[in-house]
PDB file of C-alpha atoms in Angstrom:
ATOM      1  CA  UNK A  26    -118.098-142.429 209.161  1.00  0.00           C
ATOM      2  CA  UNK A  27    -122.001-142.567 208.407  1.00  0.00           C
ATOM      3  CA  UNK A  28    -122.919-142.401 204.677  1.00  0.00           C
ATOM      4  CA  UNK A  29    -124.639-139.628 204.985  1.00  0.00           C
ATOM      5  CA  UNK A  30    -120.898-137.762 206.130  1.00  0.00           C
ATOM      6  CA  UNK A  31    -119.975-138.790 202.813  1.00  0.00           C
ATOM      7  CA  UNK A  32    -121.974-136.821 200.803  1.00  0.00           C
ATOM      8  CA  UNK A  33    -123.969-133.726 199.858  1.00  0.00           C
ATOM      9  CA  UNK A  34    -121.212-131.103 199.873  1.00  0.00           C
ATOM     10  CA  UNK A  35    -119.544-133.326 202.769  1.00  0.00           C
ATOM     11  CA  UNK A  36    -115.997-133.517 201.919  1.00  0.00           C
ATOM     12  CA  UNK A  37    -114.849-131.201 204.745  1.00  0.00           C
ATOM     13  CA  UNK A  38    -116.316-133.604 207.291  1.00  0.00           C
ATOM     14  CA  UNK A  39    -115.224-136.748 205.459  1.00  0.00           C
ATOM     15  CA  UNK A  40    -112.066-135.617 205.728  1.00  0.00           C
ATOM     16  CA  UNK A  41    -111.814-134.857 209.341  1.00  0.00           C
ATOM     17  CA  UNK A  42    -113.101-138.575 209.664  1.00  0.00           C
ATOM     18  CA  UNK A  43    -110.252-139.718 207.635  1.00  0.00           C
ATOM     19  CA  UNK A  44    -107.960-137.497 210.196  1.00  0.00           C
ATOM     20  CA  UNK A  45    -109.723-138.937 213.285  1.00  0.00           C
ATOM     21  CA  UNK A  46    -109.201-142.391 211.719  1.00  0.00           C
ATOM     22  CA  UNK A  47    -105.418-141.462 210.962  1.00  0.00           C
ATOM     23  CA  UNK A  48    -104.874-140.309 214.796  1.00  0.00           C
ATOM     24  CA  UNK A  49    -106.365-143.619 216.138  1.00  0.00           C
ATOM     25  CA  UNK A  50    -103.503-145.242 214.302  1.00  0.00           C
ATOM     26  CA  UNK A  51    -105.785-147.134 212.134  1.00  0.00           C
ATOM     27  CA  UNK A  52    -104.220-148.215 208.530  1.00  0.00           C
ATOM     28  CA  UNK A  53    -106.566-146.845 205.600  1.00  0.00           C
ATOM     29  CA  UNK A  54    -107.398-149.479 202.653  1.00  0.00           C
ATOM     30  CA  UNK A  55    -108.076-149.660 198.991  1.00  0.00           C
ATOM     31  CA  UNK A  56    -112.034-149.581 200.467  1.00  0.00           C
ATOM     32  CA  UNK A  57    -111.212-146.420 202.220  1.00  0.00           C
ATOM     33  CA  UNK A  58    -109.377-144.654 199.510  1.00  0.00           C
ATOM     34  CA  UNK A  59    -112.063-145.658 196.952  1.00  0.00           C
ATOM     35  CA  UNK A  60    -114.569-144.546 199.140  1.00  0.00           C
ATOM     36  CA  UNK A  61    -113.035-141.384 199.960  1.00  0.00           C
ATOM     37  CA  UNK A  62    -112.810-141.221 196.024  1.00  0.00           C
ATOM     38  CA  UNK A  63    -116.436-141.458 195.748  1.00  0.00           C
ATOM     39  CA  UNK A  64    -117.470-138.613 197.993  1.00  0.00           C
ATOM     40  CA  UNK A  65    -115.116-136.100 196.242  1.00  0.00           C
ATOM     41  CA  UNK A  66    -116.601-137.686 193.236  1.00  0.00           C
ATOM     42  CA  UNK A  67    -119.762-137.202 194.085  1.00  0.00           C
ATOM     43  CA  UNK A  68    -119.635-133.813 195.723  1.00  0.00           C
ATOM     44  CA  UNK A  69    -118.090-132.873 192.355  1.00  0.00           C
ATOM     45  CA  UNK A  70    -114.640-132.039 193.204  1.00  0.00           C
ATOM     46  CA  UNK A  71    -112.408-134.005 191.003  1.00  0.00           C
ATOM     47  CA  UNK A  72    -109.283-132.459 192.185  1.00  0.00           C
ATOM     48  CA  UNK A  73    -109.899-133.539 195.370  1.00  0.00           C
ATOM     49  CA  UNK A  74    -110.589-137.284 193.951  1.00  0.00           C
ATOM     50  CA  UNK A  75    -106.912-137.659 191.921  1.00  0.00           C
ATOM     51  CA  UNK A  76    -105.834-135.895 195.307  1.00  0.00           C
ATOM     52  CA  UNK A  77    -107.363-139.369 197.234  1.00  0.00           C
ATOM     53  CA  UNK A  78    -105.458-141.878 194.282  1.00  0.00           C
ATOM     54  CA  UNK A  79    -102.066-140.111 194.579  1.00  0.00           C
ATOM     55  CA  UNK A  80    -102.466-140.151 198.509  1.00  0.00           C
ATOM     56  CA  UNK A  81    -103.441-143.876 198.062  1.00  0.00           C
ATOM     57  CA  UNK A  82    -100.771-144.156 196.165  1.00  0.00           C
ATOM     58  CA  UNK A  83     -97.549-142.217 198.425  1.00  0.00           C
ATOM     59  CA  UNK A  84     -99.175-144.746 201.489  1.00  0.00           C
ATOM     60  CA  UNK A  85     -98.321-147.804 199.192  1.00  0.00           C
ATOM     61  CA  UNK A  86    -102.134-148.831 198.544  1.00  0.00           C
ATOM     62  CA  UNK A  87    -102.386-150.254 195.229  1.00  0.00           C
ATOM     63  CA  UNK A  88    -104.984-148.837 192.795  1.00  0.00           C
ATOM     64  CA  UNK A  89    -107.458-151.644 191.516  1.00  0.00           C
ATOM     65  CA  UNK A  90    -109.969-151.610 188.771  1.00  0.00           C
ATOM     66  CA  UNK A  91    -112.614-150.489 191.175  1.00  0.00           C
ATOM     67  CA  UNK A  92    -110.639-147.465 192.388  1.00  0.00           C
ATOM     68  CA  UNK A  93    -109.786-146.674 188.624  1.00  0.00           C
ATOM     69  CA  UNK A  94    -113.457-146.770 187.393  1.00  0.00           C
ATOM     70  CA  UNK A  95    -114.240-144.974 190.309  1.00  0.00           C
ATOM     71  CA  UNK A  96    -112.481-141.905 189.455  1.00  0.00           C
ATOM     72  CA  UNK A  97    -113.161-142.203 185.630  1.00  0.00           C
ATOM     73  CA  UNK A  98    -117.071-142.897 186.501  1.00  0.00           C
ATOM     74  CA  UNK A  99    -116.959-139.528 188.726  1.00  0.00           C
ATOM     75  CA  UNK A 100    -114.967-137.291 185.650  1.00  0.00           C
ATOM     76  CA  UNK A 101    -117.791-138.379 183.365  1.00  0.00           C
ATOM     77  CA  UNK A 102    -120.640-137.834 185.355  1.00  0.00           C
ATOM     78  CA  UNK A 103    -119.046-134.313 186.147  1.00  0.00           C
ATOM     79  CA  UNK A 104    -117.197-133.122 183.231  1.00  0.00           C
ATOM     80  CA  UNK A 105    -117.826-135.177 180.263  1.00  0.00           C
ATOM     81  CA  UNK A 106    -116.035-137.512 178.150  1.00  0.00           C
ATOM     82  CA  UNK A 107    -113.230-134.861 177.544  1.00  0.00           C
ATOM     83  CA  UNK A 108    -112.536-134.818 181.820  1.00  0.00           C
ATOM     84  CA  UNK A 109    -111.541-138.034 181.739  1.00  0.00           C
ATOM     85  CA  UNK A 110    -108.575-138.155 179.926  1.00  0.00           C
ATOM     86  CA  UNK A 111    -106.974-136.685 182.889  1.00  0.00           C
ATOM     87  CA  UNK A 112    -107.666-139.527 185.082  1.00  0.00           C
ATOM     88  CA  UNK A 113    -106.504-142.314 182.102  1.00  0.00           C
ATOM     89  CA  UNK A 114    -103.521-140.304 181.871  1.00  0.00           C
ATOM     90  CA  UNK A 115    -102.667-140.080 186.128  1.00  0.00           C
ATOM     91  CA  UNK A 116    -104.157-143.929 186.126  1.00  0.00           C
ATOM     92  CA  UNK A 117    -101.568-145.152 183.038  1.00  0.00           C
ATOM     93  CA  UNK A 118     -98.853-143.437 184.793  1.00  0.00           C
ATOM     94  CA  UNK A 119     -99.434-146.132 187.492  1.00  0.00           C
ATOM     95  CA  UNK A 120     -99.875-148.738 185.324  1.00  0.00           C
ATOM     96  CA  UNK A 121    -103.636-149.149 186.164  1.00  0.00           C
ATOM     97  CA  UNK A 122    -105.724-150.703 183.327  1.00  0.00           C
ATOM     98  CA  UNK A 123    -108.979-149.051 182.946  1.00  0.00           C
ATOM     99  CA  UNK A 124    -111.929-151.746 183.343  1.00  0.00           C
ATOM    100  CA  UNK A 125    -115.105-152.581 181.077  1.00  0.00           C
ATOM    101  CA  UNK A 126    -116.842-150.268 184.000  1.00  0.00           C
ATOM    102  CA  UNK A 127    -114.274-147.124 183.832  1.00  0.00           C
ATOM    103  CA  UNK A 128    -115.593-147.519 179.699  1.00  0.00           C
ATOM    104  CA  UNK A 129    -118.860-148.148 179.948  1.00  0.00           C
ATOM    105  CA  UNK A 130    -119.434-145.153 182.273  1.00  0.00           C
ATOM    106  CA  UNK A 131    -117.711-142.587 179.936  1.00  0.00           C
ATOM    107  CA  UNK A 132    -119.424-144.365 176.800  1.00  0.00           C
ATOM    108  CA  UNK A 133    -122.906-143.659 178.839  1.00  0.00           C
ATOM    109  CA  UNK A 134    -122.027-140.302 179.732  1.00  0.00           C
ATOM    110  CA  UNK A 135    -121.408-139.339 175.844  1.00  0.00           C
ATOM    111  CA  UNK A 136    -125.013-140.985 175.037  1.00  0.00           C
ATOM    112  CA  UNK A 137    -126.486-139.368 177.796  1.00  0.00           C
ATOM    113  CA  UNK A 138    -125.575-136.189 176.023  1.00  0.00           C
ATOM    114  CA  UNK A 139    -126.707-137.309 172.953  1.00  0.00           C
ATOM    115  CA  UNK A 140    -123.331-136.866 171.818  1.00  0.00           C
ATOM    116  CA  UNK A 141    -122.684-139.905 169.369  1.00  0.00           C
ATOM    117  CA  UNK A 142    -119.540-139.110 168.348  1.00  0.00           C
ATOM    118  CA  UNK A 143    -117.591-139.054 171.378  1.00  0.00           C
ATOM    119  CA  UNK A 144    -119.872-142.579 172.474  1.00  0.00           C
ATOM    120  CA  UNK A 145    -118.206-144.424 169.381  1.00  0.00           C
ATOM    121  CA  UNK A 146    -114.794-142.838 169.992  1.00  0.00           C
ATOM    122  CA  UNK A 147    -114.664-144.139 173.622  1.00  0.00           C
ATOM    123  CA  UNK A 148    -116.005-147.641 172.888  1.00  0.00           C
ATOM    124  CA  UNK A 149    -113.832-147.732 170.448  1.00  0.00           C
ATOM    125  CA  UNK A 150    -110.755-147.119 172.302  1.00  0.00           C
ATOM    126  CA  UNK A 151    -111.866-149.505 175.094  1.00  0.00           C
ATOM    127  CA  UNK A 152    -111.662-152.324 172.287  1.00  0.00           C
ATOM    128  CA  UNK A 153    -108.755-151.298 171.272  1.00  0.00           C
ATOM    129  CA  UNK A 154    -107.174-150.796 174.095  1.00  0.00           C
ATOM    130  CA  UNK A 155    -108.604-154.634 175.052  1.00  0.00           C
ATOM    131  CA  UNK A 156    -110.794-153.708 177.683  1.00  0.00           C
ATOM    132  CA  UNK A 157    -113.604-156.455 177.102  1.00  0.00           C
ATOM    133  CA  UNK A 158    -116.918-154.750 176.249  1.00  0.00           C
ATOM    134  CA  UNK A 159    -119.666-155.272 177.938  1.00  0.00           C
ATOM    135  CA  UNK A 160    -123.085-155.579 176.880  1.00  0.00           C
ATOM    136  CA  UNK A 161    -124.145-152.040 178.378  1.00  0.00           C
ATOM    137  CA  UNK A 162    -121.583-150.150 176.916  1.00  0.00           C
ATOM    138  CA  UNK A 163    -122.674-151.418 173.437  1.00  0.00           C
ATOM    139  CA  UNK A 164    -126.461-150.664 174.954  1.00  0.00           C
ATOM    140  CA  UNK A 165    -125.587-147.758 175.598  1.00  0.00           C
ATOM    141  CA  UNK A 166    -123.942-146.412 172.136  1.00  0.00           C
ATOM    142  CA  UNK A 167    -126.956-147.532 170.487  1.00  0.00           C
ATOM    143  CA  UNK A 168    -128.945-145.566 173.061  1.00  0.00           C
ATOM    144  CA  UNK A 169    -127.219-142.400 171.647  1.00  0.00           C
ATOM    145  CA  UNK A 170    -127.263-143.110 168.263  1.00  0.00           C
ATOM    146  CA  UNK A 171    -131.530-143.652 168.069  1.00  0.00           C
ATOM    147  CA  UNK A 172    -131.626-140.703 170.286  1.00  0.00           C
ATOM    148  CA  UNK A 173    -130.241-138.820 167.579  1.00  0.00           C
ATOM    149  CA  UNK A 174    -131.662-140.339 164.941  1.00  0.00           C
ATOM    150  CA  UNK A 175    -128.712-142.561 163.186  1.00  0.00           C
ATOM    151  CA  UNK A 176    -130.386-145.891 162.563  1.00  0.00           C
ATOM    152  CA  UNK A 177    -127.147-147.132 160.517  1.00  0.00           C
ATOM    153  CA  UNK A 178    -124.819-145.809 163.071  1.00  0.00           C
ATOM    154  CA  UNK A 179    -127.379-147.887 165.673  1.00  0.00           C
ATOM    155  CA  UNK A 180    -127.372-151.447 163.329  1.00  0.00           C
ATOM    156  CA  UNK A 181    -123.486-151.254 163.091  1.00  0.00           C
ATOM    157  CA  UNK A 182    -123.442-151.454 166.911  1.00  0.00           C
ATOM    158  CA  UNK A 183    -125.849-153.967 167.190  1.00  0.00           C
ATOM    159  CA  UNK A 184    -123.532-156.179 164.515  1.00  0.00           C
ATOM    160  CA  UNK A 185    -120.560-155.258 166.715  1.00  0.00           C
ATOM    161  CA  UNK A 186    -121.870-156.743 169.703  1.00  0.00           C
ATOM    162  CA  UNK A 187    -122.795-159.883 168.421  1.00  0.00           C
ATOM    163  CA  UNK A 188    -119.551-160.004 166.656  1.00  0.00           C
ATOM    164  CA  UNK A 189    -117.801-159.677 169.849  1.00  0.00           C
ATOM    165  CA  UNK A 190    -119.542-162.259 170.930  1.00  0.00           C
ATOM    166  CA  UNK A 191    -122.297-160.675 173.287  1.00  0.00           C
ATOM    167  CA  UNK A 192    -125.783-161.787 173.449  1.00  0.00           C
ATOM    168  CA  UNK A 193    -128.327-158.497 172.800  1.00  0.00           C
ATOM    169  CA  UNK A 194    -131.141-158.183 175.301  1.00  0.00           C
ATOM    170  CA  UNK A 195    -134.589-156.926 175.429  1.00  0.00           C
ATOM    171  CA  UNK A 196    -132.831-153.153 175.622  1.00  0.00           C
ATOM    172  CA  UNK A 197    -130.776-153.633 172.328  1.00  0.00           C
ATOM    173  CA  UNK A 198    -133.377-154.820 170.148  1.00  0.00           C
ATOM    174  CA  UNK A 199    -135.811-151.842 172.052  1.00  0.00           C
ATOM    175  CA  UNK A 200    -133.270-149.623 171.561  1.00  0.00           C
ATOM    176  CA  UNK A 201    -132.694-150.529 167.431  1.00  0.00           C
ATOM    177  CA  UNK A 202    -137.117-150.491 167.436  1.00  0.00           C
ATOM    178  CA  UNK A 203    -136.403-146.891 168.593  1.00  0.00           C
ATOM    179  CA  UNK A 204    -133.795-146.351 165.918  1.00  0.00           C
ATOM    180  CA  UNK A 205    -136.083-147.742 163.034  1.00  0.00           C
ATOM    181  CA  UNK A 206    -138.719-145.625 164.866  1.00  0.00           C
ATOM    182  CA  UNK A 207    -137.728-142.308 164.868  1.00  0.00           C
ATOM    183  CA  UNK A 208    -136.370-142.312 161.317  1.00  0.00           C
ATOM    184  CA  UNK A 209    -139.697-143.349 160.210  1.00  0.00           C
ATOM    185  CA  UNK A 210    -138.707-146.750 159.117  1.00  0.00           C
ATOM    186  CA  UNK A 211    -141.705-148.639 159.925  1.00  0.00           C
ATOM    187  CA  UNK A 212    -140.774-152.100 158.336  1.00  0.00           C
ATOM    188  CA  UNK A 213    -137.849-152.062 160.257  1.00  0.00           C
ATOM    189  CA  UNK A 214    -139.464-151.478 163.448  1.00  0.00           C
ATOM    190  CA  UNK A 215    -141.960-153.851 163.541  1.00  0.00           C
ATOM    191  CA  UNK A 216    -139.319-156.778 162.124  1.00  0.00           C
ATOM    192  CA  UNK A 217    -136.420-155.609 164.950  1.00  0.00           C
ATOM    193  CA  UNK A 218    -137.962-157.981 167.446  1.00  0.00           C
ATOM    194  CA  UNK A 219    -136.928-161.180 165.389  1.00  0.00           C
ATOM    195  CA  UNK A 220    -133.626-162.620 166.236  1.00  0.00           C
ATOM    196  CA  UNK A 221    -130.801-161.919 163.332  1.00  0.00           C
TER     197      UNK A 221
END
């Protein structure tokens, strides 16, 4: 099927590729299940997307990280951090890890929000549930916490990240310049730049 079948309120016609694909006797893979994923995903439909992983699932395909984050990336970007327990709870079920990806996507979904709070909380069960952080979910809990104007809750981040052994970039020390910024700590901002 095109790419453009795939999408834009398509899942009807994605579908009745995946039948046409099914009556040519042709085997579906984990590409074709996370891709079906995606679509359902992306048109929105998130019952239709656990409906693709337990399908994947009864035809003996076995769910990988990418299929995982796929379905946790689409229950953030739909429903918020509080869709995607759903999904972690269906993915445990079949022993499926979630990946730094599957994390970082609800983490930037929270900050996107502006809602701090839940961006800690998920970070912070990623690390304890030993997914390795990456640098852009870290990036992207500072993001929420200058948004909202909590420069400590922003430095404590930073910290964390270098203590788990991540290098910042130019978009965490940007993002702490915003911090210092918009709490009208002027000293702060103009010393952020220099390496701790």
């Amino acid at each position: 099927a095109s790419r453009e079948a795939l999408g834009g309120g398509m899942l009807a016609g994605v579908e009745q590729w995946f039948d046409r694909a099914l009556a040519a006797q042709l085997k579906p893979t984990v590409v074709t299940y996370t891709t079906l994923i995606r679509s359902a995903s992306d048109d929105g439909n998130m019952a239709a997307a656990q409906r693709w992983l337990r399908r994947a699932v009864d035809q003996g395909i076995e769910v990988n990280e990418v299929m995982a984050g796929t379905l946790i990336d689409g229950s953030a970007r739909h429903g918020g951090p509080q869709a995607v327990e759903e999904p972690f709870q269906v993915l445990a079920a079949l022993r499926v890890a979630p990946n730094a990806f599957a994390v970082t996507s609800v983490v930037s979904s929270a900050a996107k929000r502006q809602d701090l709070e839940a961006a800690q909380s998920w970070l912070e069960w990623g690390i304890h549930s030993r997914v390795d952080p990456v640098l852009a979910t870290f990036n992207a809990v500072m993001h929420a916490a200058a948004t909202v104007g909590d420069q400590k809750a922003a430095e404590h981040w930073f910290d964390a990240c270098v203590e788990a052994g991540l290098q910042p970039d130019i978009i965490s020390y940007t993002t702490q310049i915003d911090a210092a910024a918009r709490v009208g700590d002027a000293d702060a901002a103009e010393t952020e730049g220099e390496v701790r």
